[in-house]
Coordinates of C-alpha atoms in Angstrom, one line a residue:
M4 CA 126.1 114.2 79.4
I5 CA 128.4 114.4 82.4
A6 CA 128.3 111.1 84.3
Y7 CA 130.4 112.2 87.2
I8 CA 132.9 114.8 88.3
S9 CA 136.1 114.3 90.3
G10 CA 138.1 117.1 91.8
A11 CA 138.9 119.1 94.9
L12 CA 136.1 120.4 97.1
V13 CA 136.5 124.2 97.0
S14 CA 133.4 125.5 98.9
A15 CA 129.9 124.7 99.9
G16 CA 126.7 126.7 100.2
E17 CA 123.2 126.1 101.6
N18 CA 122.3 123.6 98.9
Y19 CA 125.4 123.3 96.7
I20 CA 129.1 122.5 96.5
V21 CA 131.8 123.8 94.2
I22 CA 134.4 121.3 92.8
D23 CA 137.6 122.4 91.0
N24 CA 138.4 120.1 88.1
H25 CA 141.6 121.1 86.2
G26 CA 141.0 124.8 86.9
M27 CA 137.3 124.8 86.2
G28 CA 134.9 125.2 89.0
Y29 CA 131.6 123.3 88.9
R30 CA 128.7 124.4 91.1
I31 CA 126.7 121.3 91.8
F32 CA 123.4 121.3 93.8
V33 CA 123.2 118.5 96.4
S34 CA 120.8 117.3 99.1
G35 CA 121.0 118.3 102.7
K36 CA 122.1 114.8 103.6
F37 CA 125.0 115.1 101.2
L38 CA 126.1 118.4 102.9
E39 CA 126.0 116.8 106.3
H40 CA 128.9 114.5 105.3
I41 CA 131.1 116.6 103.1
P42 CA 134.9 116.4 103.8
A43 CA 137.3 119.3 104.4
Y44 CA 137.9 121.8 101.7
G45 CA 140.7 120.7 99.4
T46 CA 139.7 117.0 99.6
Q47 CA 139.4 115.1 96.4
I48 CA 135.9 113.8 95.9
K49 CA 133.9 112.0 93.2
I50 CA 130.2 113.0 92.7
Y51 CA 127.7 111.4 90.3
T52 CA 125.8 114.1 88.4
H53 CA 122.6 114.8 86.5
M54 CA 122.5 117.7 84.1
Y55 CA 119.2 119.5 84.0
I56 CA 118.6 121.6 80.8
R57 CA 115.7 123.9 80.5
E58 CA 115.7 126.7 77.9
D59 CA 118.3 129.2 79.3
E60 CA 119.0 127.1 82.4
L61 CA 121.7 124.4 82.8
T62 CA 122.1 123.0 86.3
L63 CA 124.1 120.1 87.7
Y64 CA 122.7 118.0 90.5
G65 CA 125.1 115.7 92.4
F66 CA 124.9 112.5 94.4
H67 CA 127.0 110.2 96.5
S68 CA 126.1 107.1 94.6
E69 CA 124.7 105.9 91.3
E70 CA 121.7 104.4 93.2
E71 CA 120.8 107.8 94.6
L72 CA 121.2 109.3 91.1
S73 CA 118.8 106.7 89.8
V74 CA 116.2 107.4 92.4
F75 CA 116.5 111.1 91.6
R76 CA 115.8 110.5 88.0
I77 CA 112.8 108.3 88.8
L78 CA 111.4 111.1 91.0
I79 CA 111.7 113.8 88.4
G80 CA 109.9 111.6 86.0
I81 CA 106.8 111.9 88.2
S82 CA 104.3 114.6 87.2
G83 CA 104.6 117.6 89.4
V84 CA 108.0 116.6 90.8
G85 CA 110.9 118.8 89.5
P86 CA 114.6 118.6 90.5
K87 CA 114.1 120.9 93.5
V88 CA 111.3 118.8 95.0
A89 CA 113.2 115.6 94.2
M90 CA 116.2 117.0 96.1
A91 CA 114.0 118.0 99.0
I92 CA 112.7 114.4 99.2
L93 CA 116.3 113.1 99.2
T94 CA 117.1 115.6 101.9
A95 CA 114.2 114.6 104.1
L96 CA 114.5 110.8 103.6
T97 CA 117.2 108.2 102.9
I98 CA 116.5 105.9 99.9
Q99 CA 115.6 103.1 102.3
E100 CA 113.2 105.4 104.2
L101 CA 111.6 106.4 101.0
Q102 CA 111.2 102.8 99.8
L103 CA 109.7 101.8 103.1
A104 CA 107.3 104.8 103.1
V105 CA 106.2 103.8 99.6
I106 CA 105.7 100.2 100.4
S107 CA 103.7 101.0 103.5
E108 CA 101.8 103.8 101.8
D109 CA 103.0 106.3 104.4
A110 CA 102.2 109.6 102.7
K111 CA 102.8 111.5 106.0
T112 CA 106.4 110.6 106.0
I113 CA 106.9 111.6 102.3
S114 CA 105.1 114.9 102.9
K115 CA 107.8 115.9 105.4
A116 CA 109.8 117.0 102.4
N117 CA 109.6 120.7 101.5
G118 CA 107.2 121.2 98.6
V119 CA 105.4 117.9 98.9
G120 CA 101.8 118.1 100.0
A121 CA 99.4 115.2 100.9
K122 CA 98.2 114.8 97.4
G123 CA 101.7 115.0 96.0
A124 CA 102.8 112.3 98.4
L125 CA 100.0 110.0 97.4
R126 CA 100.9 110.5 93.7
I127 CA 104.5 109.7 94.4
I128 CA 103.6 106.5 96.3
L129 CA 101.3 105.4 93.4
E130 CA 104.0 106.0 90.8
L131 CA 107.0 104.7 92.7
K132 CA 105.4 101.4 93.7
D133 CA 106.1 100.0 90.2
K134 CA 109.5 101.7 89.7
L135 CA 111.6 101.4 92.8
K136 CA 113.1 98.0 93.5
M137 CA 111.3 97.5 96.8
E138 CA 112.0 93.8 97.3
D139 CA 115.7 94.1 96.7
M140 CA 116.2 96.8 99.2
M141 CA 113.9 95.7 102.1
D142 CA 116.7 94.2 104.2
A143 CA 118.5 97.6 104.4
A144 CA 115.1 99.4 104.8
Y145 CA 114.0 97.4 107.8
E146 CA 117.4 97.6 109.5
Q147 CA 117.3 101.4 109.3
S148 CA 113.7 101.9 110.3
I149 CA 112.6 99.2 112.8
V150 CA 115.6 98.5 114.9
Q151 CA 117.5 100.6 117.4
D152 CA 120.4 98.5 118.7
T153 CA 122.3 95.3 118.0
Q154 CA 120.2 93.1 120.2
D155 CA 117.0 94.5 118.6
L156 CA 118.5 94.2 115.1
N157 CA 119.3 90.5 115.5
A158 CA 115.8 89.7 116.9
A159 CA 114.0 91.7 114.2
R160 CA 116.1 90.1 111.5
D161 CA 115.6 86.6 112.8
A162 CA 111.8 87.3 113.1
I163 CA 111.7 88.5 109.5
L164 CA 113.7 85.5 108.3
A165 CA 111.3 83.2 110.1
L166 CA 108.3 84.9 108.4
V167 CA 110.0 84.5 105.0
N168 CA 110.5 80.8 105.7
L169 CA 106.8 80.6 106.4
G170 CA 106.1 81.8 102.9
Y171 CA 105.8 85.6 103.3
S172 CA 107.8 88.0 101.1
N173 CA 110.6 90.1 102.5
S174 CA 108.5 93.2 102.1
E175 CA 105.4 91.7 103.8
A176 CA 107.6 90.4 106.7
A177 CA 109.5 93.7 107.2
L178 CA 106.3 95.7 107.1
A179 CA 104.6 93.5 109.6
V180 CA 107.5 93.9 112.0
K181 CA 107.6 97.6 111.5
K182 CA 103.9 97.8 112.4
I183 CA 104.7 96.4 115.8
G184 CA 106.5 99.6 116.8
D185 CA 109.3 99.5 119.4
T186 CA 110.7 96.0 119.5
S187 CA 113.8 96.8 121.5
Q188 CA 112.5 95.0 124.6
M189 CA 111.1 92.0 122.7
D190 CA 112.7 88.6 121.9
I191 CA 112.3 86.9 118.6
E192 CA 109.3 84.7 119.7
S193 CA 107.4 87.8 120.9
I194 CA 108.2 89.7 117.7
L195 CA 107.1 86.7 115.6
K196 CA 103.8 86.3 117.4
A197 CA 103.0 90.0 117.1
A198 CA 104.0 90.1 113.5
L199 CA 101.8 87.1 112.6
K200 CA 98.8 88.9 114.1
K201 CA 99.5 91.8 111.8
L202 CA 99.6 89.5 108.8
I203 CA 96.3 87.6 109.6

């Protein structure tokens, strides 16, 4: 099993990169989000990999982080989700966006990924709820999905913290604030009042 590959970035295609490691070129399939941030050719990079073996097929899939690799492996463990669909999901959504979609049962967001229909999105939500570490990642999730600028970020964060102090979980508090919609023109008191209405 190849845990990761380090080497010089040689080239990139529509859904893959090629890394030269001691004279051997590795073609590694990556997500669209990965390709958006690749460095210049010749740059030394490190990529975490999953080797997919199926009869006469041996394919490497690559990821920026071990966390992203872990989510990919969870996804391909779901019935009907193969590596290509899993990569499509990680192209359409960040890990935090996926977690928030699962916790809020937002099948529409998940079905944005190529190859994922409405029924498939619901199955993914059902299976991921018990597998992804929702609670641990909610802080990052709400910062990405419910705030637009620094002022909004501070107000939303403070409102969620206040809700947690009232006894709600991070996920409940973040989801309540998300349901408010655009909070960019609201202060913490207004956000808190609106969020409490969502929780009642």
